[in-house]
Amino acid sequence: MSDLQNIHAPLIKTGLIKDKIAASRVLAFCASPAGNMSYAFMVFKQIRHPNHFIWNTIIRGFAHSSTPQMAVSLFLEMLLTSSFDPQILTYPSVFKAYARLGQAYFGAQLHGRIAKLGLGSDRYIRNTIIHMYAVCGFLSEAWKLFDESSELDVVSWNSMILGLSKCGEVDEAIRLFNKMPLRNPISWNTMISGYVRNGRLFEALELFGKMQQERIKPSEYTMVSLLNASGRLGAIRQGKWIHDYIIKNEIELNVIVVTAIIDMYCKCGCISEALHVFETAPKLGLSSWNSMIMGLALNGWEEEAIELFSKFESSNLEPDDVSFLAVLMACTHSGMVDKATDLFSLMIDKYKIEPSIRHYSCMVDVLGQAGFVEEAEKVILSLPIKADAIIWGSLLSACRKHGNIEMAQQAAEQVIELDPGESSAYVLMSNLYAGSSQFEEAIEQRLNMKEKRVEKEPGCSLIEVDGQVHEFVAFGRTHPRAKEIYSLLN
């Protein structure tokens, strides 16, 4: 952008910027991924009587930006104020904007306009309409358009697979994936990320194995999905292999990839490896700092998390709400009440970040775990937003730890009222009563659970042995060697 501005300035001084070709080239760069959409909009506003190319450029730029609603606004402005009618190339950008905004209802109105104009057979327009309906969850509309199309390409198939995966229809997505006449790397990545998004992590890793067998080169997005799967499974050997693959194949270590590697190592408990990646990364973004601080906090490195947050404040980036959530968690785990209070005030006073229910929950947690249950209750009662079951659950947990039965009863009532299906309130109260030798009350809590058909989600753990991840569920017998395991246990 600095190079572009050095060219833009003499264009303005000499008056050459009035030439539409010169102006359109300046705009095209500003509206590209390397540009700046705020600057692009200022350039656009200076162009008198923009032509089709200029309108399409600014609409397309905003459709791919962080403010896609501007693409829709400019499209409407074009319809109302311009002497030009939209071209075939205009509509796909508007449909992409509607897809990113999740506004398929309004997109459907534009689809009606397309049908009236007889443009529905254009492959590029049709694909963006299928994509919009699919990712917004309008699957019946997407299927109808998909089935009616006489000429489908790989983009159409990918859009349907993405939409099905986002809506949890993973089995239907893999059925479609297997039927594809032609797949590209995006097809594989879409299916792998769909598995990961829906918690089917083993299948994501298996599909990557098939992808390698077919010698399909994975993209950085494939790697990010696989790193997420490895982290959630705790499969450190698999995660380390993916990290090595990224280095060996010279896949770009951009901020997204670096953050995914850090997150994977943190979730697998390998903090030293995560720190090494963090300290040697060519570029760090806000998400990288947040992942590292959160990873330290959740793995028992609380003081290091707080120290890293202080370094973060000295960087050229500003912490956001997630940064403060991470460092407040560090304070919670280490019982640093004063530090948590200071950070909470810093978030509001200096960075003007409005606390969410999760930030308040951390404050309740840190006060409650340190034994200040009355102060924790005061925080909940003075909340500017409605307290949820999670924040009352934090107080209940603290009351159990410190044996405050009376306050625990009040907190449990709130949890049950806000989330009747949540089992933690019954279990914690039962344990609290049992710990105080009030066994009748403890049994009553368990009977209440049974009567209301509230079931406790069974405990689950994962362990990696010789590169294979094994999953164990409390009282479960689905493991292939369950008989041997129970025999040894007996």
PDB file of C-alpha atoms in Angstrom, residues 17 19-29 47 51 53-54 57:
ATOM      1  CA  ILE A  17      -6.198  10.360 -11.844  1.00  0.00           C
ATOM      2  CA  ASP A  19      -8.428   9.218 -16.465  1.00  0.00           C
ATOM      3  CA  LYS A  20     -10.785   6.316 -15.706  1.00  0.00           C
ATOM      4  CA  ILE A  21      -8.245   3.660 -16.706  1.00  0.00           C
ATOM      5  CA  ALA A  22      -5.639   5.048 -14.279  1.00  0.00           C
ATOM      6  CA  ALA A  23      -8.218   5.448 -11.501  1.00  0.00           C
ATOM      7  CA  SER A  24      -9.566   1.937 -12.057  1.00  0.00           C
ATOM      8  CA  ARG A  25      -6.062   0.447 -11.761  1.00  0.00           C
ATOM      9  CA  VAL A  26      -5.467   2.263  -8.460  1.00  0.00           C
ATOM     10  CA  LEU A  27      -8.845   1.039  -7.217  1.00  0.00           C
ATOM     11  CA  ALA A  28      -8.190  -2.539  -8.373  1.00  0.00           C
ATOM     12  CA  PHE A  29      -5.012  -2.750  -6.280  1.00  0.00           C
ATOM     13  CA  ILE A  47     -14.276   8.859  -9.314  1.00  0.00           C
ATOM     14  CA  ASN A  51     -18.056   2.604 -15.253  1.00  0.00           C
ATOM     15  CA  PHE A  53     -15.420  -2.192 -14.279  1.00  0.00           C
ATOM     16  CA  ILE A  54     -15.118   0.268 -11.372  1.00  0.00           C
ATOM     17  CA  THR A  57     -14.205  -3.897  -8.613  1.00  0.00           C
TER      18      THR A  57
END
